[in-house]
XYZ file of C-alpha atoms in Angstrom:
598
model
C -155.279 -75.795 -55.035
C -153.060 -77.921 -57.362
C -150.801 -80.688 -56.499
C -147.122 -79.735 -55.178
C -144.168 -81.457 -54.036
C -142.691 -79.997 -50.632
C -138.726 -79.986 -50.050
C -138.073 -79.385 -46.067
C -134.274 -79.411 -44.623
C -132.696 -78.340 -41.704
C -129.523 -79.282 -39.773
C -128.408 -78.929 -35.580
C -124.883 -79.313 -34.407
C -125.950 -81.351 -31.472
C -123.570 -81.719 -28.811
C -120.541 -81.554 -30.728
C -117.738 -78.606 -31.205
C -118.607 -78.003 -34.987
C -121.171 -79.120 -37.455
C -119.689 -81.598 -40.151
C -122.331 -82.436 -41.969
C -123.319 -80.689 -45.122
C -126.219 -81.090 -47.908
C -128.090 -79.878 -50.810
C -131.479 -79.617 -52.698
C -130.610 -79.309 -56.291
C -133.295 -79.201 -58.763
C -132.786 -78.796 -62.943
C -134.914 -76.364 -64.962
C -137.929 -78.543 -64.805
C -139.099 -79.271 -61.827
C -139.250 -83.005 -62.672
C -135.689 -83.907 -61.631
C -134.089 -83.276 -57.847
C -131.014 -84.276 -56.759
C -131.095 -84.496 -52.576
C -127.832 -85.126 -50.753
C -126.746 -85.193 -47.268
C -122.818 -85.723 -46.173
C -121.857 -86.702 -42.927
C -118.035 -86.211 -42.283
C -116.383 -88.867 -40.453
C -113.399 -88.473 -37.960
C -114.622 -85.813 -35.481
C -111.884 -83.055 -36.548
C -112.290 -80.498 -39.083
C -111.410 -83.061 -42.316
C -114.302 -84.190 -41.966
C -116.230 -80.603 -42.493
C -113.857 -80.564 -45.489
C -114.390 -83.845 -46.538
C -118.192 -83.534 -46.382
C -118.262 -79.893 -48.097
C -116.587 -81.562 -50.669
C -118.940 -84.561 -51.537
C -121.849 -81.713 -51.548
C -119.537 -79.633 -53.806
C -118.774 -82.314 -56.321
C -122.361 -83.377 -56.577
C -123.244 -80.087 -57.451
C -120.820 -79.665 -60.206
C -121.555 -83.360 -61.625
C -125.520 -81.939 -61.524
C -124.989 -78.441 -63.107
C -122.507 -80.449 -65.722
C -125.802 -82.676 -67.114
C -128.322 -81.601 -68.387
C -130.593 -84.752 -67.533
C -130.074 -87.817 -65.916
C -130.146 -89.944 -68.836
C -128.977 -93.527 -66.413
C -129.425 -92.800 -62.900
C -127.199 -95.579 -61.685
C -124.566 -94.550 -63.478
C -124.960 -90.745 -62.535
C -125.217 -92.260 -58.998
C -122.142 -94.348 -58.781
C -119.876 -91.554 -61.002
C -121.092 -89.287 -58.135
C -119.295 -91.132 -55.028
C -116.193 -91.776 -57.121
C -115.415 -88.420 -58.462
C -116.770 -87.202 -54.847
C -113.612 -89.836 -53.777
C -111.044 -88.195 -55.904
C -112.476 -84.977 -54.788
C -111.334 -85.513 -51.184
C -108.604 -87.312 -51.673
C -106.965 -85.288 -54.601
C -107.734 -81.964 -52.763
C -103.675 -81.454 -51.979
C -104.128 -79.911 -48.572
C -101.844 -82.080 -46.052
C -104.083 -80.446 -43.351
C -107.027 -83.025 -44.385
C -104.882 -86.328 -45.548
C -107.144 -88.227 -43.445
C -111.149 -86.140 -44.886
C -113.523 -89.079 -45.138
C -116.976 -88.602 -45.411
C -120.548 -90.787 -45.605
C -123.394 -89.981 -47.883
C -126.490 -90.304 -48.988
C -128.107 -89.283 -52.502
C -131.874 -89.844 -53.692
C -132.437 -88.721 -57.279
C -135.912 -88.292 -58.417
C -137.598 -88.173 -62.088
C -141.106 -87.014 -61.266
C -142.967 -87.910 -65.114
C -140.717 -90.781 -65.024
C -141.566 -92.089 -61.691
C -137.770 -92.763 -60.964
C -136.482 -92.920 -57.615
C -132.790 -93.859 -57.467
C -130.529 -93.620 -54.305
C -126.564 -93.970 -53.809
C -125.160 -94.269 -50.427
C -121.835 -95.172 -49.072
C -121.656 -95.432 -44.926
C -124.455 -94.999 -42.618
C -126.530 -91.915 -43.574
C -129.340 -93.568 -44.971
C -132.389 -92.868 -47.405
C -135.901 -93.640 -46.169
C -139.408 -94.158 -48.113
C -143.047 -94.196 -46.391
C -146.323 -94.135 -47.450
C -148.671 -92.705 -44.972
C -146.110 -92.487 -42.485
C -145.723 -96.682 -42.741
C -141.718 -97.713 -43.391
C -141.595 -99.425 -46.998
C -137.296 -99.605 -47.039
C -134.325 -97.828 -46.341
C -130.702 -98.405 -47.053
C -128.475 -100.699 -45.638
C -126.080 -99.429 -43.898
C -122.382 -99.973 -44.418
C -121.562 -100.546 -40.310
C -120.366 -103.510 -38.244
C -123.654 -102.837 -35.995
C -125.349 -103.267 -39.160
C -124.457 -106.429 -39.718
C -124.850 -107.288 -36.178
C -129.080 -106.948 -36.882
C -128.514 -108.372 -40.597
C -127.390 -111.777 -38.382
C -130.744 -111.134 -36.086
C -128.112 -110.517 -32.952
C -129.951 -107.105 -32.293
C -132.871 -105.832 -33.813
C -132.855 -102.954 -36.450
C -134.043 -100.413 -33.904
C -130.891 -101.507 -31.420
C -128.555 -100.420 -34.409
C -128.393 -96.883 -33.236
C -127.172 -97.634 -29.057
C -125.087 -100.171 -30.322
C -121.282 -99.794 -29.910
C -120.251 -100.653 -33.389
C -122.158 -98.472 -34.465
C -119.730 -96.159 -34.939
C -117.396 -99.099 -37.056
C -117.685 -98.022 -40.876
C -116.519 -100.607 -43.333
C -117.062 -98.082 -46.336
C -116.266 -94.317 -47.073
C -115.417 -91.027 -49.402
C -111.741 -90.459 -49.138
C -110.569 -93.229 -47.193
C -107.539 -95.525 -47.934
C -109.962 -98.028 -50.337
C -112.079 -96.713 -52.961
C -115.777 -96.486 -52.051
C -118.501 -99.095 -52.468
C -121.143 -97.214 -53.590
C -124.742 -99.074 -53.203
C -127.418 -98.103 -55.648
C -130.937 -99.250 -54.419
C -134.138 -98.421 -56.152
C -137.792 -97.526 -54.984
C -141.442 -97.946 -55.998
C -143.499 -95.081 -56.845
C -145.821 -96.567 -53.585
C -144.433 -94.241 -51.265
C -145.513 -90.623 -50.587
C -142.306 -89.183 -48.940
C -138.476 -89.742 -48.893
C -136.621 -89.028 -46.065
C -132.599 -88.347 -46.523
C -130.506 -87.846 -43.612
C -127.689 -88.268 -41.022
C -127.421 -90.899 -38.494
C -127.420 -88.215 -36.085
C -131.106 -88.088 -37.112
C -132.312 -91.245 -37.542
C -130.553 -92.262 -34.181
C -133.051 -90.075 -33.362
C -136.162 -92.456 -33.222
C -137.303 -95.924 -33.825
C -138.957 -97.026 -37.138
C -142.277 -96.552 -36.254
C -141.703 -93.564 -34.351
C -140.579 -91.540 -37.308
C -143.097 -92.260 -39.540
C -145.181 -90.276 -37.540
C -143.250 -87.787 -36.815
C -142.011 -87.296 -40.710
C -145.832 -87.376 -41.305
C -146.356 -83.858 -39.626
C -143.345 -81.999 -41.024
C -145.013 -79.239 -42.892
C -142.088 -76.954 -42.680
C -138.588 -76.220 -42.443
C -139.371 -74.720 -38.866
C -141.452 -78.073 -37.757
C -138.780 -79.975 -38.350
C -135.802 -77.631 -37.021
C -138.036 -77.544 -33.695
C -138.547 -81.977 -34.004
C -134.883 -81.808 -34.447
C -134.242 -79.241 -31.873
C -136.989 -81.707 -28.897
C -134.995 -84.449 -29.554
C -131.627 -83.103 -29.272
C -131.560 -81.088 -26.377
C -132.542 -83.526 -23.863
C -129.436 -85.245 -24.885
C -125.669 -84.968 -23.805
C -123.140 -86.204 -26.382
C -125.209 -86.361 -29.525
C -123.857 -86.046 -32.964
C -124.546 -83.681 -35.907
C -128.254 -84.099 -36.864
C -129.313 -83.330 -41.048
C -132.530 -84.197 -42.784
C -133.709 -83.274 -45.802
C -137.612 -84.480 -46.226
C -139.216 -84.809 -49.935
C -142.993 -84.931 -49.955
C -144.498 -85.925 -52.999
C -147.466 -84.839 -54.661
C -150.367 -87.998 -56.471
C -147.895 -90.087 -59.589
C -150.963 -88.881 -62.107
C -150.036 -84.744 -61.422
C -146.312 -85.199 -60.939
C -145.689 -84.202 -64.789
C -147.704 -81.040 -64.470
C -144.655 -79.730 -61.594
C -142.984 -76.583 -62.834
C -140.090 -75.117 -60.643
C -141.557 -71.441 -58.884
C -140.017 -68.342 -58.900
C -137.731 -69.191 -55.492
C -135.772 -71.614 -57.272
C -135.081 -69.450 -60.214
C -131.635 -68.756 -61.459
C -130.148 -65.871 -59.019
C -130.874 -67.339 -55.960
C -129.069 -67.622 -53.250
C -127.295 -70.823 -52.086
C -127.746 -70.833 -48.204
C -131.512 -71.320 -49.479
C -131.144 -74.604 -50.962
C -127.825 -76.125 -49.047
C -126.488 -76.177 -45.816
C -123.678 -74.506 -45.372
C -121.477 -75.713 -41.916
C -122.501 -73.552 -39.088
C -120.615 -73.992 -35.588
C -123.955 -73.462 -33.621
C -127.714 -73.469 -33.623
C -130.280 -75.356 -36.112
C -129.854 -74.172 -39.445
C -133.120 -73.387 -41.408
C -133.407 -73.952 -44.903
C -136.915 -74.844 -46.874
C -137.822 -75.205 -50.710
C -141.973 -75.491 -50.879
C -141.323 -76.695 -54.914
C -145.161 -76.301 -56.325
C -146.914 -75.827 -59.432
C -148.306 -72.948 -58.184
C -145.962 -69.838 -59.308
C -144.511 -68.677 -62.901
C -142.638 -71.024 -64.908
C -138.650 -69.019 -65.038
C -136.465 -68.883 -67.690
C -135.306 -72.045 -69.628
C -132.252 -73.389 -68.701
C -131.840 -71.861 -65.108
C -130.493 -73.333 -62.173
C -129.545 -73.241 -58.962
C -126.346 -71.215 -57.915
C -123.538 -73.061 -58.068
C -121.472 -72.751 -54.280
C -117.950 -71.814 -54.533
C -114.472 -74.478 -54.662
C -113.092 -74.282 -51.453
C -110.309 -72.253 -51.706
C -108.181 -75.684 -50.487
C -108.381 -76.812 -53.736
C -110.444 -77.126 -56.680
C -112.814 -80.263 -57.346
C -111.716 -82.731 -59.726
C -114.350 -84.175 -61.787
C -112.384 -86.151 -64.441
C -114.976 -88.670 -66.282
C -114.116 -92.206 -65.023
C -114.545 -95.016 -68.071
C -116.954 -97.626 -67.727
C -114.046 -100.287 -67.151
C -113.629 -98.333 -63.973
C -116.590 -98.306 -62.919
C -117.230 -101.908 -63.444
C -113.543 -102.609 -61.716
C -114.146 -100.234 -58.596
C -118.018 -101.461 -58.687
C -116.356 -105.261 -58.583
C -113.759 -104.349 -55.869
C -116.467 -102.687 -53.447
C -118.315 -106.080 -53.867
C -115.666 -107.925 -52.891
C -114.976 -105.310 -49.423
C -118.528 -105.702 -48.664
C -118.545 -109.315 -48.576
C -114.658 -109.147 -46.948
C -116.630 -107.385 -44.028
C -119.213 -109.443 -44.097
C -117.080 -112.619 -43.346
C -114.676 -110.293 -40.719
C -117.660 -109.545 -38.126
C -119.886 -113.765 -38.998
C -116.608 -115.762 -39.192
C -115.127 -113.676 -36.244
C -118.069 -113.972 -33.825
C -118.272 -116.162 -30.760
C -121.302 -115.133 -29.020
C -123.802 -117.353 -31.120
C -124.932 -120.557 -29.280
C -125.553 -122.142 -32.174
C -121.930 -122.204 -33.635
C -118.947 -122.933 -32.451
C -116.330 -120.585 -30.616
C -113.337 -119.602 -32.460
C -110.152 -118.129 -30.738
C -110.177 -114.720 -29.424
C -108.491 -112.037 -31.105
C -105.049 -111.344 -29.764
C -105.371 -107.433 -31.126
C -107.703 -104.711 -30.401
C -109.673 -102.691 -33.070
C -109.428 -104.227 -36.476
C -106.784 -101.794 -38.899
C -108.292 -98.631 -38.111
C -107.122 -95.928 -40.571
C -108.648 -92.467 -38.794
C -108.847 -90.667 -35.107
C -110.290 -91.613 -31.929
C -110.613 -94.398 -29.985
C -113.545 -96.347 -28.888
C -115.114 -95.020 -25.990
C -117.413 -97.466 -23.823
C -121.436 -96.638 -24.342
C -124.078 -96.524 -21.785
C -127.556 -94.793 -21.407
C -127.922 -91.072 -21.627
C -130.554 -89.014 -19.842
C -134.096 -88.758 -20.346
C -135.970 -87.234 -23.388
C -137.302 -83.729 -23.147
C -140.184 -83.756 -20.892
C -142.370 -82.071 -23.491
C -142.156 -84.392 -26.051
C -145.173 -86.354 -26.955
C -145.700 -89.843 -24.816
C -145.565 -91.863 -28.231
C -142.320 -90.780 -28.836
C -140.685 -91.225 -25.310
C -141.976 -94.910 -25.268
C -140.171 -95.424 -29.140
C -137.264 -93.279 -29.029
C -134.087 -95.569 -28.742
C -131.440 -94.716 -25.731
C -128.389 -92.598 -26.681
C -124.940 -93.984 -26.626
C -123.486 -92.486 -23.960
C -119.792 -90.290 -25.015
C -120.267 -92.339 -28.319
C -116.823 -91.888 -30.113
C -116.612 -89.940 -33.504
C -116.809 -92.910 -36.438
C -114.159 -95.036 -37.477
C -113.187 -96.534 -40.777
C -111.908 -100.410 -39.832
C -110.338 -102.539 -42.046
C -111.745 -105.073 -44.084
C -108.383 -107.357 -44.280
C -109.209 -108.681 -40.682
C -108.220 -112.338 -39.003
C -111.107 -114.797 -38.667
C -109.454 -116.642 -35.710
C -108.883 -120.237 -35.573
C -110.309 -120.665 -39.207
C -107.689 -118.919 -40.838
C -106.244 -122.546 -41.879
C -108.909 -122.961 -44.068
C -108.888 -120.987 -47.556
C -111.977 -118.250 -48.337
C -113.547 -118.836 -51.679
C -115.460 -115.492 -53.126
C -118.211 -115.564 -55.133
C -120.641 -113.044 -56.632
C -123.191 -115.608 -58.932
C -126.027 -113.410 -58.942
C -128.399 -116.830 -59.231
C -132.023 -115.523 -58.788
C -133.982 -117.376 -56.255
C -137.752 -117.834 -55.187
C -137.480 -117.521 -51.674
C -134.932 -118.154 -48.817
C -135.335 -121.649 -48.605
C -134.182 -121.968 -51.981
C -131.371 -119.654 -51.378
C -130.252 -122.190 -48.828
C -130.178 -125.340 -51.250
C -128.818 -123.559 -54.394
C -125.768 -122.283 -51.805
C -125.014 -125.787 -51.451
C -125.414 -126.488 -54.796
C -123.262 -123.946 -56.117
C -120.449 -124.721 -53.568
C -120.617 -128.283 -54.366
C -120.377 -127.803 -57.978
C -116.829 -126.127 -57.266
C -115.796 -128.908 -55.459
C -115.786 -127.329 -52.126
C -117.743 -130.564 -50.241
C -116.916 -133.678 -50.508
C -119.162 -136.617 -50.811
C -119.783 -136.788 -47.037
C -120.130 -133.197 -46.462
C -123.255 -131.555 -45.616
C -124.338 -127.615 -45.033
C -126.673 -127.378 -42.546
C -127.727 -123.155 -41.654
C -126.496 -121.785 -38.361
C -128.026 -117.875 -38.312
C -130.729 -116.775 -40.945
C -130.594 -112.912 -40.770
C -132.969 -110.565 -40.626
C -134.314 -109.207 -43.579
C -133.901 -105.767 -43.694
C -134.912 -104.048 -47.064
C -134.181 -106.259 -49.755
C -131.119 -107.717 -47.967
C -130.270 -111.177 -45.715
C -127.909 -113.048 -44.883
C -127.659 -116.524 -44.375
C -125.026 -118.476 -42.337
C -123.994 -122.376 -42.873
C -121.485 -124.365 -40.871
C -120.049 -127.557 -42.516
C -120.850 -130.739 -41.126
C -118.714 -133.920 -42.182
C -121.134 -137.390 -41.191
C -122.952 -134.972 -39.196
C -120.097 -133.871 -37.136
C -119.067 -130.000 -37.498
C -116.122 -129.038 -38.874
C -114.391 -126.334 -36.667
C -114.143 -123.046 -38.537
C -115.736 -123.984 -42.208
C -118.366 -121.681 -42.678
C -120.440 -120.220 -44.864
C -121.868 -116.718 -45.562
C -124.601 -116.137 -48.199
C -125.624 -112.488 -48.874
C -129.152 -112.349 -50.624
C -130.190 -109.146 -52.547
C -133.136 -107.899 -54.724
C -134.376 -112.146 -55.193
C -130.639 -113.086 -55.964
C -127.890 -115.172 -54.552
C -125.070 -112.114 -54.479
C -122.603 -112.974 -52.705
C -121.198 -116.318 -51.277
C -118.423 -116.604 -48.649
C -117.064 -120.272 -48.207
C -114.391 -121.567 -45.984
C -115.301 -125.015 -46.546
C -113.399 -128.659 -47.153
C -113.369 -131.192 -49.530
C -110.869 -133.655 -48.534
C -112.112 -135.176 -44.516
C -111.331 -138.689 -44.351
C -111.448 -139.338 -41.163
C -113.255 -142.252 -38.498
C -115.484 -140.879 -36.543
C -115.638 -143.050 -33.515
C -113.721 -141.537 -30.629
C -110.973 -143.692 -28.954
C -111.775 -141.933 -25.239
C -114.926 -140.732 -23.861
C -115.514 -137.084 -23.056
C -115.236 -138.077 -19.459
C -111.849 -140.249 -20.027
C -110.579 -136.906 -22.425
C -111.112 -134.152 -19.219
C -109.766 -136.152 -16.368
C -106.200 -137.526 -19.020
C -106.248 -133.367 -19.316
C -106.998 -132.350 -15.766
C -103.535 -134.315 -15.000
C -101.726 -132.853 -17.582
C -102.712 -129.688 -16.784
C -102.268 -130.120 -13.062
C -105.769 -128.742 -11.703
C -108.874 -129.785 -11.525
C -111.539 -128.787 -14.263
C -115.232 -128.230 -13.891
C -117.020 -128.900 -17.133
C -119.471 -125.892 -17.807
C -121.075 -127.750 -20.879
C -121.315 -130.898 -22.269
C -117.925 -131.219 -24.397
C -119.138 -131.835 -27.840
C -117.210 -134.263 -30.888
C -116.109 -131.826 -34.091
C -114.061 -132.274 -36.749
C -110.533 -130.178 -36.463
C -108.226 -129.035 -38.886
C -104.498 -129.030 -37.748
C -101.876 -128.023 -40.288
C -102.643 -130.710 -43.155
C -104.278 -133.439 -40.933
C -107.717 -133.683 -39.645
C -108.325 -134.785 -35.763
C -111.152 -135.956 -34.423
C -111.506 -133.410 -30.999
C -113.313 -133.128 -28.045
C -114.114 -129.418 -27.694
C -114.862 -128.684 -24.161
C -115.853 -125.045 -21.812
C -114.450 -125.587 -18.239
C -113.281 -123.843 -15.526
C -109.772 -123.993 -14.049
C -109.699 -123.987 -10.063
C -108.003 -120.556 -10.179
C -111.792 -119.217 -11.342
C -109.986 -118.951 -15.390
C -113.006 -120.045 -18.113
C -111.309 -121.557 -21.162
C -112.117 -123.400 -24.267
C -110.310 -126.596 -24.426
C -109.634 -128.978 -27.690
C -108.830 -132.334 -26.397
C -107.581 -135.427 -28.930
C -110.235 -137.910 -28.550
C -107.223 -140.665 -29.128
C -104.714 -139.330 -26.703
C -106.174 -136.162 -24.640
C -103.828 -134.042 -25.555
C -104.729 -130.402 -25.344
C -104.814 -129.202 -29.372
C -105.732 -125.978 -28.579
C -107.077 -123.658 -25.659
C -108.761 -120.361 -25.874
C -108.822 -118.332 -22.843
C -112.680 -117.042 -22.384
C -113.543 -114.967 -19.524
C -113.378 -115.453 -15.247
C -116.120 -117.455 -14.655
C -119.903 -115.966 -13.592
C -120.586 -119.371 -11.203
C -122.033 -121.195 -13.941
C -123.362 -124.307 -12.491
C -120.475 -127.106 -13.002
C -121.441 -130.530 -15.290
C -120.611 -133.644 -13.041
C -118.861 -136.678 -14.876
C -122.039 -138.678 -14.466
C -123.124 -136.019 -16.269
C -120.921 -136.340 -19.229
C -121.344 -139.977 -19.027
C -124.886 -139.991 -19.432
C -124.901 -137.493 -22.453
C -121.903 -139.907 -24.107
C -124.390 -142.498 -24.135
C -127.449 -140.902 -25.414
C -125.341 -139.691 -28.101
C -123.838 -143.021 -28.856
C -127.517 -144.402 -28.447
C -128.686 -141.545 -31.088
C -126.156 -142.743 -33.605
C -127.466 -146.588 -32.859
């Protein structure tokens, strides 16, 4: 029996009123070029059926319109922009706010080229022998959360910002496509939904992916999964199995893909219940049909028809350099906003709730759903992550966001693209490079707070400024390291601290000059700790201490070391009964520290 390649796809509504996703198998005369994509649309109203419908619809046109991908990057990044002006140029006032997510994987069998775009969270996966090799990265605030090693990749999919999306089709901004390629290594691709990876951990769907052998295998894995659950979302896949690199040139596209056929074969259309089957077994087995055929183009939606205008390689390298710079803008909104690390220090609270959000519903709390169906196997009940419980539908969030108290000091962009050897030397060319702009002085130092975890070819490293080993409240650094390259760096750092660093008043002299301006007593929850703090154009040397008012109110406190005046204080949280620090405490810790610096 010769060598084939195997195209399986189905799609389940889940739990939710209407399906929204939509995707299609395209293929070009020869069967050495395919064309997979899968649209998830965002809001949880009926733009985003439209908005998704439209990305599939676009792609389709942009496909029939070539007659081979002659730069698949290109192809790839023209796709999610004219798929943008698509949505957002459709003219129905009905769907002003259509966004959608995506994910396309374009394949060159003879050529061994394996190319995906995504924008969002649906994501593209390669294994070999059911082992992960990479995925995409996806473009969510949970995301980021296991890029800083907070949660782990497999906790992406309970997490509450999960549903946070820094990056769409047919939002307000204009996309920021990313383009990531693959080795031939792998066996099969896997393009889908996060309504279907949600589905499982990493390991756990490699083996299930492994024993797909047909559209109605994986309707029924789709269909186990699901229906044990209560609020789930709109579940796609699309699964490529590949046949050995040395036969791929022989492929030859059989008589079911010929020109004539019908399109509910090959796409998805958006069904309001029910799996939806749809299979293409692409083998060399089977006559070779006419040159030149393809498959049937779907209809414009009678809301308006697609634009496709051809967008000049100026624009692309413009809207290619502005989704750098929202990537990285997000980036610094969820590291430079974060309080929860013990390893940095705690910036002020925001004063607002959600972060500019541009489309529908609010943020519902998550919990734990019920149990898996009970006839699942026992692998995949012990490795199938918890469902958000009444998840919300997804939210686009804003990328000009506050960073708290560190908003005094000025953010420095940078995309330098300096290769690197390893992480390590990431972390001393970051200093290097920020240096070299003059944003540390002579007595400045970066010393790394969070390394991230890698996750594909992507980590992120995190840096907090320390002047004569003191740390400078608020000057961070974020590092974003791609394919062996320095891509991105983030810097709020100084250049100008001139400052003594000998305090005037002991932490324990600073509380109790506070406790009687304040009027009540304080119990210190930690050891107050000597930084470095910007106010207006001066630099103070503070005391920054947690303690607990005697009403039960947890709060951050920046004392003056020279006069104990309160600089700031940050309301935290009513406190747990954390164990209070006695002065003797304090005392003792001054003078190991002052012994240190001895």
């Amino acid at each position: 029996m010769q060598n084939q390649y195997r195209v399986f796809s189905a799609s389940h509504i889940g739990q939710r009123n209407e399906n929204q996703d939509a995707f299609a198998v395209l293929t070009h005369s020869k069967c050495d070029e395919l064309l997979c994509v899968v649209a998830d649309g965002m809001g949880g109203h009926e733009g985003g059926a439209f908005a998704a419908k439209k990305v599939v619809e676009t792609c389709k046109v942009k496909w029939d319109e070539s007659e081979s991908v002659i730069d698949p990057d290109t192809f790839l990044n023209e796709l999610a922009f004219c798929a943008h002006e698509a949505v957002i140029d459709s003219g129905n006032a009905e769907f002003d706010q259509a966004q959608s997510l995506v994910s396309v994987l374009y394949i060159h069998l003879e050529k061994s080229i394996y190319v995906s775009m995504h924008v969002g969270d649906c994501r593209t996966i390669q294994f070999a022998n059911k082992n992960f090799i990479k995925r995409t990265i996806d473009q969510s605030l949970a995301q980021l959360h296991a890029l800083k090693g907070d949660i782990s990749d497999d906790e992406i999919a309970s997490h509450p910002d999960q549903n946070k999306i820094y990056s769409s089709i047919g939002g307000s901004e204009p996309p920021s496509p990313i383009i990531e390629h693959y080795s031939p290594d792998g066996d099969t691709f896997l393009i889908c939904s996060d309504g279907f990876w949600e589905l499982f951990n990493q390991h756990a769907l490699g083996i299930a992916i492994e024993k797909i052998e047909s559209a109605e295998a994986l309707e029924k894995l789709i269909e186990q999964q699901v229906s044990g659950k209560t609020h789930h979302d709109n579940t796609t896949a699309i699964i490529v199995k590949l046949p050995p690199s040395e036969d791929s040139s022989s492929m030859v596209v059989p008589p079911s893909l010929a020109a004539g056929q019908q399109e509910s074969e090959v796409e998805g259309s958006l069904r309001t219940e029910g799996a939806l089957p749809a299979e293409s077994s692409l083998s060399a087995e089977g006559s070779k049909p006419a040159e030149g055929s393809k498959p049937a183009e779907g209809s414009a939606s009678s809301n308006g028809e697609i634009t496709s205008t051809k967008l000049t390689t100026y624009h692309y390298i413009f809207l290619l350099g502005l989704g750098s710079i929202i990537f990285v803008i997000a980036l610094t909104y969820y590291f430079l906003s974060s309080t929860d690390s013990t390893h940095d220090l705690p910036e002020p609270l925001p004063t607002s709730g959600k972060t500019s959000p541009s489309k529908q519903s609010s943020e519902q709390p998550s919990g734990q759903a019920p149990d898996q169906k009970a006839e699942q196997t026992s692998e995949q009940n012990k490795t199938t992550p918890s469902e958000p419980q009444g998840k919300s539908s997804k939210e686009a969030i804003g990328t000009q966001a506050s960073t708290g108290g560190s908003g005094s000091i000025e953010t420095r962009r940078q995309t330098p693209n300096i290769p690197i050897l390893n992480i390590d030397d990431a972390i001393e060319k970051t200093e290097d490079v920020i240096r070299q702009e003059g944003g540390l002085g002579e007595n400045d130092t970066l010393k790394v707070t969070t390394r991230g975890n890698a996750i594909g070819d992507s980590q992120v490293i995190k840096f907090q400024q320390f002047y004569k080993d003191l740390p400078v409240y608020g000057a961070q650094t974020i590092t974003l390291v791609r394919d062996g390259k320095i891509a991105n760096i983030d810097s709020k750092t100084l250049n100008d601290i001139d400052i003594d660093i000998s305090p005037a008043l002991s932490a324990k002299e600073a509380v109790i000059l506070a406790e009687d301006e304040i009027g009540t007593r304080l119990n210190v929850l930690e050891a107050p700790q000597l930084i470095i703090f910007k106010k207006e154009d001066s630099y103070l040397l503070i005391w920054r201490a947690e303690v607990e008012k005697a009403s039960g109110e947890r709060v951050m406190l920046f004392l003056d070391s020279t006069n104990a005046l309160i600089v700031e204080e940050i309301s935290l949280h009513i406190s747990g009964g954390q164990e209070e620090i006695s002065f003797e405490d304090i005392t003792s810790k001054d003078e190991a520290s002052e012994n240190e610096k001895d």
